Short mmCIF file of C-alpha atoms in Angstrom, two decimals:
data_model
loop_
_atom_site.label_atom_id
_atom_site.label_comp_id
_atom_site.label_asym_id
_atom_site.label_seq_id
_atom_site.Cartn_x
_atom_site.Cartn_y
_atom_site.Cartn_z
CA MET A 23 125.68 108.75 124.55
CA ASN A 24 122.95 110.75 122.75
CA GLN A 25 119.57 109.71 124.22
CA ASN A 26 118.04 109.34 120.75
CA HIS A 27 120.76 106.87 119.75
CA LYS A 28 120.42 105.05 123.05
CA ALA A 29 116.64 104.71 122.53
CA PHE A 30 117.12 103.10 119.13
CA GLN A 31 119.74 100.75 120.54
CA LEU A 32 117.19 99.65 123.14
CA TRP A 33 114.62 99.15 120.37
CA GLU A 34 117.07 97.06 118.33
CA ASN A 35 117.62 94.90 121.42
CA GLY A 36 113.88 94.28 121.70
CA GLN A 37 113.37 96.73 124.57
CA LEU A 38 110.70 98.86 122.91
CA ASN A 39 108.93 100.01 126.09
CA GLU A 40 112.24 101.02 127.67
CA ALA A 41 113.12 103.01 124.53
CA ILE A 42 109.77 104.82 124.63
CA GLN A 43 110.18 105.67 128.33
CA LEU A 44 113.68 106.99 127.72
CA LEU A 45 112.45 109.41 125.05
CA PHE A 46 109.52 110.56 127.20
CA LYS A 47 112.03 111.44 129.93
CA GLU A 48 114.27 113.19 127.40
CA ILE A 49 111.37 115.40 126.27
CA GLU A 50 110.50 116.22 129.89
CA LYS A 51 114.09 117.33 130.48
CA ASN A 52 114.51 119.12 127.16
CA SER A 53 111.25 120.07 125.46
CA GLU A 54 113.19 121.73 122.62
CA ASN A 55 114.70 118.43 121.43
CA SER A 56 112.78 118.05 118.16
CA ASP A 57 114.59 114.80 117.28
CA ALA A 58 113.26 113.22 120.46
CA TYR A 59 109.68 113.99 119.39
CA CYS A 60 110.22 112.44 115.95
CA ASN A 61 111.93 109.36 117.33
CA LEU A 62 109.35 108.90 120.08
CA ALA A 63 106.53 109.09 117.54
CA SER A 64 108.34 106.55 115.30
CA LEU A 65 108.71 104.12 118.21
CA LEU A 66 105.06 104.57 119.24
CA ILE A 67 104.02 103.80 115.65
CA LEU A 68 106.14 100.64 115.75
CA ALA A 69 104.38 99.72 119.00
CA LYS A 70 101.01 100.40 117.25
CA LYS A 71 100.22 103.09 119.84
CA TYR A 72 98.85 105.36 117.14
CA GLU A 73 96.82 107.72 119.32
CA ASP A 74 99.85 108.36 121.57
CA ALA A 75 102.00 108.97 118.48
CA GLN A 76 99.47 111.48 117.18
CA VAL A 77 99.48 113.44 120.45
CA VAL A 78 103.30 113.58 120.41
CA LEU A 79 103.39 114.75 116.78
CA GLU A 80 100.67 117.37 117.24
CA THR A 81 102.53 118.77 120.26
CA ALA A 82 105.79 118.89 118.30
CA LEU A 83 104.20 120.40 115.18
CA LYS A 84 102.95 123.38 117.21
CA LYS A 85 106.58 124.07 118.16
CA TYR A 86 108.07 123.28 114.74
CA PRO A 87 105.32 123.74 112.10
CA LYS A 88 107.66 123.52 109.09
CA GLN A 89 109.95 120.70 110.20
CA LEU A 90 110.00 118.11 107.44
CA GLU A 91 110.90 115.21 109.77
CA LEU A 92 107.65 115.80 111.66
CA LEU A 93 105.62 115.98 108.44
CA TYR A 94 107.20 112.71 107.32
CA ALA A 95 106.37 111.12 110.70
CA PHE A 96 102.75 112.25 110.32
CA GLY A 97 102.64 110.63 106.88
CA ASN A 98 104.05 107.45 108.36
CA LEU A 99 101.43 107.51 111.12
CA TYR A 100 98.51 107.81 108.71
CA TYR A 101 99.99 105.15 106.42
CA HIS A 102 100.08 102.71 109.35
CA LYS A 103 96.53 103.72 110.29
CA ASN A 104 95.48 102.63 106.76
CA ASN A 105 94.65 106.18 105.69
CA ALA A 106 96.74 106.41 102.53
CA ILE A 107 94.92 109.53 101.27
CA LYS A 108 95.85 111.56 104.35
CA ALA A 109 99.36 110.04 104.40
CA LEU A 110 99.85 111.25 100.81
CA ASP A 111 99.23 114.87 101.83
CA TYR A 112 102.14 114.76 104.26
CA PHE A 113 104.52 112.77 102.06
CA ILE A 114 103.94 115.14 99.12
CA LYS A 115 104.83 118.12 101.37
CA VAL A 116 108.09 116.36 102.26
CA PHE A 117 108.69 115.48 98.59
CA ASN A 118 108.37 119.18 97.73
CA GLY A 119 110.82 120.10 100.49
CA ASN A 120 114.57 120.58 100.25
CA GLU A 121 115.94 117.71 102.36
CA VAL A 122 117.41 115.13 99.98
CA ARG A 123 117.32 112.08 102.28
CA LEU A 124 113.75 112.70 103.40
CA LYS A 125 112.67 113.48 99.85
CA GLU A 126 113.99 110.10 98.69
CA ASP A 127 112.13 108.31 101.49
CA ALA A 128 108.95 110.26 100.74
CA THR A 129 109.22 109.33 97.05
CA ILE A 130 109.02 105.64 97.98
CA MET A 131 106.16 106.19 100.41
CA ILE A 132 104.15 108.16 97.83
CA GLY A 133 104.54 105.19 95.49
CA GLN A 134 103.38 102.83 98.23
CA CYS A 135 100.36 105.02 99.00
CA TYR A 136 99.28 105.04 95.35
CA LEU A 137 99.66 101.25 95.26
CA VAL A 138 97.41 100.93 98.32
CA LEU A 139 94.92 103.24 96.57
CA ASN A 140 94.94 100.94 93.51
CA ASN A 141 96.57 103.55 91.31
CA PRO A 142 99.63 101.64 90.07
CA LYS A 143 100.34 103.99 87.16
CA LYS A 144 100.84 106.95 89.48
CA ALA A 145 102.81 104.73 91.86
CA LEU A 146 105.06 103.76 88.97
CA VAL A 147 106.09 107.39 88.33
CA TYR A 148 107.42 107.83 91.87
CA LEU A 149 108.89 104.35 92.22
CA LEU A 150 110.82 104.64 88.96
CA LEU A 151 112.22 107.94 90.25
CA ALA A 152 113.21 106.26 93.53
CA HIS A 153 114.80 103.40 91.60
CA GLU A 154 116.78 105.87 89.50
CA ASN A 155 118.21 107.37 92.69
CA ASN A 156 119.13 103.98 94.18
CA LYS A 157 119.32 100.99 91.84
CA LYS A 158 120.15 98.58 94.68
CA ASP A 159 117.16 99.36 96.93
CA ASN A 160 115.45 95.98 97.02
CA SER A 161 112.26 97.29 98.60
CA VAL A 162 111.76 99.61 95.60
CA ILE A 163 112.49 96.81 93.13
CA LEU A 164 109.80 94.67 94.77
CA LEU A 165 107.32 97.54 94.70
CA LEU A 166 108.02 98.06 90.99
CA GLY A 167 107.25 94.38 90.47
CA ASP A 168 103.98 94.87 92.36
CA CYS A 169 103.08 97.83 90.13
CA MET A 170 103.65 95.74 87.03
CA MET A 171 101.54 92.94 88.48
CA GLN A 172 98.68 95.34 89.18
CA ILE A 173 98.62 96.57 85.57
CA SER A 174 99.02 92.98 84.28
CA TYR A 175 102.50 93.52 82.82
CA PHE A 176 103.54 90.11 84.05
CA ASN A 177 106.79 89.73 82.12
CA GLU A 178 108.01 93.08 83.43
CA ALA A 179 106.96 92.11 86.96
CA LYS A 180 108.87 88.84 86.60
CA ASN A 181 112.02 90.76 85.59
CA TYR A 182 111.83 92.93 88.71
CA TYR A 183 111.33 89.91 91.00
CA ILE A 184 114.33 88.23 89.33
CA LYS A 185 116.40 91.40 89.98
CA SER A 186 115.27 91.33 93.59
CA LEU A 187 116.33 87.70 94.01
CA LYS A 188 119.75 88.43 92.52
CA LEU A 189 120.26 91.02 95.25
CA SER A 190 118.71 88.87 97.99
CA PRO A 191 118.28 85.16 97.07
CA ASP A 192 116.59 84.33 100.40
CA ASN A 193 114.00 87.09 100.34
CA ASP A 194 110.79 85.19 101.13
CA GLU A 195 108.57 87.96 99.68
CA ALA A 196 110.44 88.04 96.36
CA LEU A 197 110.33 84.23 96.16
CA PHE A 198 106.58 84.16 96.76
CA LYS A 199 105.92 86.84 94.16
CA ARG A 200 108.22 85.18 91.63
CA GLY A 201 106.10 82.06 92.08
CA LEU A 202 102.92 84.11 91.74
CA VAL A 203 103.96 85.81 88.51
CA GLY A 204 105.07 82.43 87.14
CA ALA A 205 101.56 81.11 87.77
CA ALA A 206 100.06 84.23 86.13
CA LEU A 207 102.27 83.65 83.07
CA LYS A 208 101.13 79.99 82.99
CA GLU A 209 104.67 78.68 83.20
CA LYS A 210 105.12 74.95 83.74
CA SER A 211 104.35 74.25 87.40
CA GLU A 212 107.83 72.86 88.05
CA ASN A 213 109.24 76.25 86.98
CA PHE A 214 107.49 78.24 89.71
CA THR A 215 106.35 75.91 92.54
CA SER A 216 109.91 75.72 93.88
CA PHE A 217 109.74 79.48 94.59
CA PHE A 218 106.60 78.98 96.68
CA GLU A 219 108.20 76.08 98.53
CA LYS A 220 111.33 78.04 99.41
CA SER A 221 109.27 81.05 100.49
CA LYS A 222 107.22 78.83 102.80
CA GLU A 223 110.36 77.22 104.21
CA LEU A 224 111.91 80.61 105.01
CA ASP A 225 108.84 82.11 106.71
CA PRO A 226 105.81 79.77 107.06
CA LYS A 227 103.69 82.39 108.88
CA LYS A 228 104.18 85.09 106.22
CA TYR A 229 103.57 82.50 103.50
CA GLU A 230 100.17 81.62 104.99
CA GLU A 231 99.29 85.30 105.38
CA ARG A 232 100.08 85.96 101.71
CA LEU A 233 98.01 82.95 100.63
CA TYR A 234 95.08 84.20 102.73
CA GLN A 235 95.33 87.67 101.16
CA LEU A 236 95.33 86.09 97.70
CA LYS A 237 92.20 84.09 98.52
CA GLU A 238 90.47 87.26 99.76
CA ILE A 239 91.39 89.10 96.53
CA GLU A 240 90.18 86.18 94.40
CA SER A 241 86.93 86.01 96.38
CA PHE A 242 86.35 89.77 95.95
CA ILE A 243 87.01 89.62 92.17
CA PHE A 244 84.70 86.60 91.87
CA SER A 245 81.87 88.38 93.72
CA GLN A 246 82.36 91.55 91.66
CA ASN A 247 82.22 89.56 88.41
CA ASN A 248 79.07 87.80 89.56
CA ASN A 249 77.46 91.15 90.42
CA ILE A 250 78.34 92.52 86.98
CA LYS A 251 76.85 89.42 85.31
CA LYS A 252 73.70 89.67 87.45
CA GLU A 253 73.23 93.37 86.58
CA THR A 254 73.67 92.54 82.87
CA TYR A 255 71.05 89.76 83.03
CA ASP A 256 68.67 91.99 85.02
CA ARG A 257 68.91 94.71 82.36
CA ARG A 258 68.27 92.16 79.64
CA ASP A 259 65.26 90.76 81.47
CA GLY A 260 63.99 94.27 82.07
#
């Protein structure tokens, strides 16, 4: 069996460390196996061993400076390190490349980066393109809903979350966001609270995390509004 395939089988079975060790050994035996570098970096990113992943990618990029898989892996690394600006540089290089599968993946990641950078209109351009290429990709449908939420197009966001739930009725994220957009649209509480309840039932931990994030966002907006009001009053008093 191909060692790369074997490593991912180990990962799927929950044996992440064993998968990483296998790929390290494969690189020691065959330093020209570029796939092993990419896969090892991907597994190290999953294990949140970002510095190790960076060393692996930098080593590989010296050997294969134009390989799009490595550029994509670098983008993925910086995205997970919460550096969306640097991640964008790599994903855009892949987007401008000539590998169809990687280009499609990069299109989605560019959209995600722009969302993280609070630029939903730019995100929308890439995510609509990704959606055009694959109408059934639920992750893209959810991201489109998030874009619409960020620009306060709540009815459009609601339509995307409904599409998502048609494809995957037990998607806890889609259920939570359908509840959220229902609250934003001031629907009757009985129309949207059931979505929150089902989302919580499916994944209580994720539900609490999402609630906490919402409270942090609300707190930030509240403090920003108060600062704006204070500055306005100060100017008036001055």
